[in-house]
């Protein structure tokens, strides 16, 4: 009975180590996705610390590869020292993932204020004639999110670009995909996106941060199970004589 319980715990532990390798890849992917997506919107927020959760989650993903290797070696070789090291590292990573979740919620709440402060500046400096990186970012966001202006297309009337061009039109990126022959003229508002970009940018960035939070929570739960199984193996190794027989291949007299 003791041998069956030990073997079962070890099997689960080996399986979890394989999951750790898969989790490592997923976490690195999520972190990279956050970086790539945030790069498209980096002109709309100034606080670079918003990316800290993504940085940490990539580091955790890389560490999980090593943890999986240590865990497999410790389980297969029945090393008490390695199992103990495995549990300690898992505990540290678990704490790190809890920190990622907390930071994720903190920066998710700060996104709205960050975007509100930055988007005004970006729209004010828009130059459709000789577009710089910020101007290209505006056109990109308006096309991707199907929006126009900060709150709606009428916001363009307050920009320097609109006043300088004097043609009563907004950028072509405000034109609906279904509108044919759209030139951005305010005389044809039905051809333009009516929703403002600020709310949509905030929603997009908050959704991205939620990906990080859910990923960290999911794998923190898996790590708890891993620590539990490792602790069971460690405890039975110390207390159950059958465990020593299982290692040495001996039998009861």
Tab-separated table of N, CA and C in Angstrom, residues 40 42-44 118-119 121-143 156 159 161 171-174 197:
chain	number	residue	atom	x	y	z
A	40	UNK	N	2.935	48.470	-30.113
A	40	UNK	CA	2.041	49.172	-31.041
A	40	UNK	C	1.332	50.344	-30.375
A	42	UNK	N	2.764	52.048	-27.574
A	42	UNK	CA	3.676	52.663	-26.604
A	42	UNK	C	3.629	54.187	-26.591
A	43	UNK	N	3.084	54.798	-27.639
A	43	UNK	CA	2.971	56.259	-27.652
A	43	UNK	C	1.807	56.743	-26.784
A	44	UNK	N	0.974	55.819	-26.347
A	44	UNK	CA	-0.207	56.209	-25.585
A	44	UNK	C	-0.055	55.994	-24.082
A	118	UNK	N	-1.434	60.758	-21.898
A	118	UNK	CA	-0.545	60.704	-23.061
A	118	UNK	C	-1.249	60.940	-24.388
A	119	UNK	N	-2.485	60.471	-24.509
A	119	UNK	CA	-3.166	60.527	-25.802
A	119	UNK	C	-3.431	61.958	-26.252
A	121	UNK	N	-1.450	64.524	-25.821
A	121	UNK	CA	-0.210	65.035	-26.405
A	121	UNK	C	0.012	64.472	-27.803
A	122	UNK	N	-0.255	63.177	-27.958
A	122	UNK	CA	-0.010	62.521	-29.235
A	122	UNK	C	-0.903	63.097	-30.328
A	123	UNK	N	-2.177	63.284	-30.015
A	123	UNK	CA	-3.095	63.837	-31.016
A	123	UNK	C	-2.761	65.291	-31.340
A	124	UNK	N	-2.309	66.004	-30.337
A	124	UNK	CA	-1.997	67.419	-30.545
A	124	UNK	C	-0.820	67.601	-31.496
A	125	UNK	N	0.113	66.660	-31.490
A	125	UNK	CA	1.320	66.776	-32.328
A	125	UNK	C	1.191	65.999	-33.641
A	126	UNK	N	-0.003	65.540	-33.967
A	126	UNK	CA	-0.197	64.746	-35.188
A	126	UNK	C	0.197	65.542	-36.426
A	127	UNK	N	0.891	64.853	-37.337
A	127	UNK	CA	1.291	65.465	-38.601
A	127	UNK	C	1.018	64.467	-39.718
A	128	UNK	N	-0.072	64.669	-40.422
A	128	UNK	CA	-0.443	63.740	-41.481
A	128	UNK	C	0.334	63.934	-42.761
A	129	UNK	N	0.946	65.106	-42.925
A	129	UNK	CA	1.701	65.393	-44.155
A	129	UNK	C	3.050	64.693	-44.145
A	130	UNK	N	3.791	64.882	-43.050
A	130	UNK	CA	5.079	64.203	-42.857
A	130	UNK	C	5.025	63.430	-41.543
A	131	UNK	N	4.328	62.310	-41.546
A	131	UNK	CA	4.079	61.585	-40.296
A	131	UNK	C	5.335	61.051	-39.622
A	132	UNK	N	5.431	61.339	-38.316
A	132	UNK	CA	6.507	60.758	-37.519
A	132	UNK	C	5.968	59.480	-36.879
A	133	UNK	N	6.734	58.897	-35.957
A	133	UNK	CA	6.330	57.620	-35.336
A	133	UNK	C	5.011	57.758	-34.578
A	134	UNK	N	4.839	58.889	-33.871
A	134	UNK	CA	3.612	59.098	-33.091
A	134	UNK	C	2.407	59.226	-34.020
A	135	UNK	N	2.582	59.949	-35.131
A	135	UNK	CA	1.484	60.121	-36.086
A	135	UNK	C	1.117	58.792	-36.738
A	136	UNK	N	2.117	57.994	-37.039
A	136	UNK	CA	1.862	56.672	-37.611
A	136	UNK	C	1.149	55.778	-36.610
A	137	UNK	N	1.484	55.950	-35.329
A	137	UNK	CA	0.828	55.170	-34.275
A	137	UNK	C	-0.658	55.505	-34.207
A	138	UNK	N	-0.987	56.786	-34.365
A	138	UNK	CA	-2.391	57.204	-34.348
A	138	UNK	C	-3.146	56.571	-35.503
A	139	UNK	N	-2.572	56.640	-36.704
A	139	UNK	CA	-3.228	56.053	-37.873
A	139	UNK	C	-3.396	54.546	-37.700
A	140	UNK	N	-2.373	53.912	-37.151
A	140	UNK	CA	-2.442	52.463	-36.919
A	140	UNK	C	-3.572	52.113	-35.971
A	141	UNK	N	-3.654	52.827	-34.848
A	141	UNK	CA	-4.676	52.544	-33.838
A	141	UNK	C	-6.068	52.798	-34.395
A	142	UNK	N	-6.234	53.879	-35.140
A	142	UNK	CA	-7.562	54.203	-35.673
A	142	UNK	C	-8.021	53.139	-36.669
A	143	UNK	N	-7.094	52.608	-37.436
A	143	UNK	CA	-7.467	51.556	-38.396
A	143	UNK	C	-7.737	50.230	-37.683
A	156	UNK	N	-10.821	66.052	-33.690
A	156	UNK	CA	-9.805	66.482	-34.651
A	156	UNK	C	-9.884	67.977	-34.964
A	159	UNK	N	-7.252	70.065	-33.165
A	159	UNK	CA	-5.825	69.794	-33.359
A	159	UNK	C	-5.180	70.831	-34.286
A	161	UNK	N	-3.070	70.178	-36.629
A	161	UNK	CA	-3.067	69.652	-37.995
A	161	UNK	C	-4.350	70.025	-38.735
A	171	UNK	N	-8.019	62.539	-40.688
A	171	UNK	CA	-7.147	61.578	-41.381
A	171	UNK	C	-7.930	60.444	-42.041
A	172	UNK	N	-7.390	59.917	-43.117
A	172	UNK	CA	-8.046	58.830	-43.844
A	172	UNK	C	-8.175	57.572	-42.997
A	173	UNK	N	-7.363	57.481	-41.952
A	173	UNK	CA	-7.457	56.318	-41.066
A	173	UNK	C	-8.766	56.307	-40.283
A	174	UNK	N	-9.509	57.412	-40.340
A	174	UNK	CA	-10.813	57.479	-39.675
A	174	UNK	C	-11.928	56.908	-40.551
A	197	UNK	N	-10.974	56.792	-29.659
A	197	UNK	CA	-9.906	55.792	-29.494
A	197	UNK	C	-9.473	55.593	-28.043
